[in-house]
Amino acid sequence: MQKENLAESNDPVREAYVYVPKKRPKKREKKPAGKHERTPQKLISQMIDKYVDGEERRAQFLRDAVQVLDEYRVRGLRATSREVIAWLEAWDDEDDSEGPSCHR
């Protein structure tokens, strides 16, 4: 299996390596695992999955933010914070209006 340099990749993390020391406090793992009727291994696996999912969402958020910033730099279009706040406050009304229009 060929290793890929994740620092240079635009893809989310595909593999995660976690060091788990041989002597670790097993009571800390058994208590929550028993509470949720899961094995400690299953609990740890689920925690790692949640962490990786969060990191993937964070990476996607950052990619989206960079894309929006690049688009702003090219076009120069924007909506002011006052316009956005006024639009958000109008959500209580029955009228489902479009968001504020972008301008220079």
Coordinates of C-alpha atoms in Angstrom, one line a residue:
M1 CA 0.0 0.0 0.0
Q2 CA 1.4 3.3 -1.0
K3 CA 1.4 6.1 1.5
E4 CA 0.2 9.5 0.5
N5 CA 1.4 12.8 1.9
L6 CA -1.7 14.1 3.6
A7 CA -0.3 17.6 4.1
E8 CA -0.2 18.0 0.3
S9 CA -3.5 16.4 -0.4
N10 CA -6.8 18.3 -0.7
D11 CA -8.8 15.2 0.4
P12 CA -10.0 14.7 3.9
V13 CA -8.0 12.5 6.2
R14 CA -8.3 8.9 5.0
E15 CA -6.3 7.1 7.8
A16 CA -5.8 7.9 11.4
Y17 CA -3.1 6.4 13.5
V18 CA -3.6 6.6 17.2
Y19 CA -1.1 5.6 19.8
V20 CA -2.7 3.7 22.7
P21 CA -0.3 3.0 25.5
K22 CA -0.4 -0.6 26.8
K23 CA -0.8 0.6 30.4
R24 CA -3.8 2.9 30.4
P25 CA -6.5 3.5 32.9
K26 CA -9.0 0.8 31.9
K27 CA -11.6 1.9 34.4
R28 CA -12.0 5.2 32.5
E29 CA -12.9 3.1 29.4
K30 CA -15.1 0.5 31.1
K31 CA -17.3 2.9 33.0
P32 CA -18.7 4.8 30.0
A33 CA -18.7 1.7 27.8
G34 CA -20.8 -0.2 30.4
K35 CA -23.1 2.7 30.8
H36 CA -23.9 2.6 27.0
E37 CA -23.8 -1.2 26.8
R38 CA -20.7 -1.2 24.5
T39 CA -17.3 -2.7 24.7
P40 CA -14.4 -0.4 25.4
Q41 CA -13.0 -1.1 22.0
K42 CA -16.3 -0.2 20.3
L43 CA -16.5 3.0 22.4
I44 CA -13.0 4.0 21.4
S45 CA -13.7 3.2 17.7
Q46 CA -16.8 5.4 17.8
M47 CA -14.9 8.3 19.5
I48 CA -12.2 8.1 16.8
D49 CA -14.9 8.1 14.0
K50 CA -16.5 11.2 15.6
Y51 CA -13.2 12.9 15.7
V52 CA -12.3 12.1 12.1
D53 CA -15.8 13.2 11.0
G54 CA -15.3 16.5 12.8
E55 CA -11.9 17.1 11.2
E56 CA -13.4 16.3 7.8
R57 CA -16.2 18.9 8.4
R58 CA -13.6 21.4 9.6
A59 CA -11.5 20.9 6.5
Q60 CA -14.5 21.3 4.2
F61 CA -15.5 24.5 6.0
L62 CA -12.0 25.9 5.5
R63 CA -12.0 24.9 1.8
D64 CA -15.4 26.6 1.4
A65 CA -14.2 29.7 3.1
V66 CA -11.1 30.0 0.9
Q67 CA -13.3 29.5 -2.2
V68 CA -15.7 32.3 -1.1
L69 CA -12.8 34.6 -0.3
D70 CA -11.2 34.0 -3.7
E71 CA -14.6 34.7 -5.4
Y72 CA -14.9 37.9 -3.4
R73 CA -11.4 39.0 -4.5
V74 CA -12.2 38.3 -8.1
R75 CA -15.7 39.8 -8.3
G76 CA -15.7 42.3 -5.4
L77 CA -19.3 41.6 -4.6
R78 CA -20.6 41.6 -1.1
A79 CA -23.5 42.1 1.2
T80 CA -23.1 44.3 4.3
S81 CA -23.7 42.9 7.8
R82 CA -26.6 45.3 8.3
E83 CA -28.3 43.9 5.2
V84 CA -27.8 40.3 6.3
I85 CA -29.0 41.0 9.9
A86 CA -32.1 42.8 8.5
W87 CA -32.8 39.7 6.3
L88 CA -32.3 37.3 9.2
E89 CA -34.7 39.3 11.4
A90 CA -37.3 39.2 8.6
W91 CA -37.4 35.4 8.9
D92 CA -40.1 35.7 11.6
D93 CA -42.4 37.2 9.0
E94 CA -44.5 35.0 6.7
D95 CA -42.7 36.4 3.7
D96 CA -39.9 34.1 2.7
S97 CA -37.8 36.6 0.8
E98 CA -34.5 36.0 -0.9
G99 CA -31.3 36.9 0.8
P100 CA -29.8 40.3 0.3
S101 CA -28.4 41.0 -3.1
C102 CA -24.6 41.3 -3.5
H103 CA -23.2 44.6 -4.7
R104 CA -19.9 46.5 -4.8

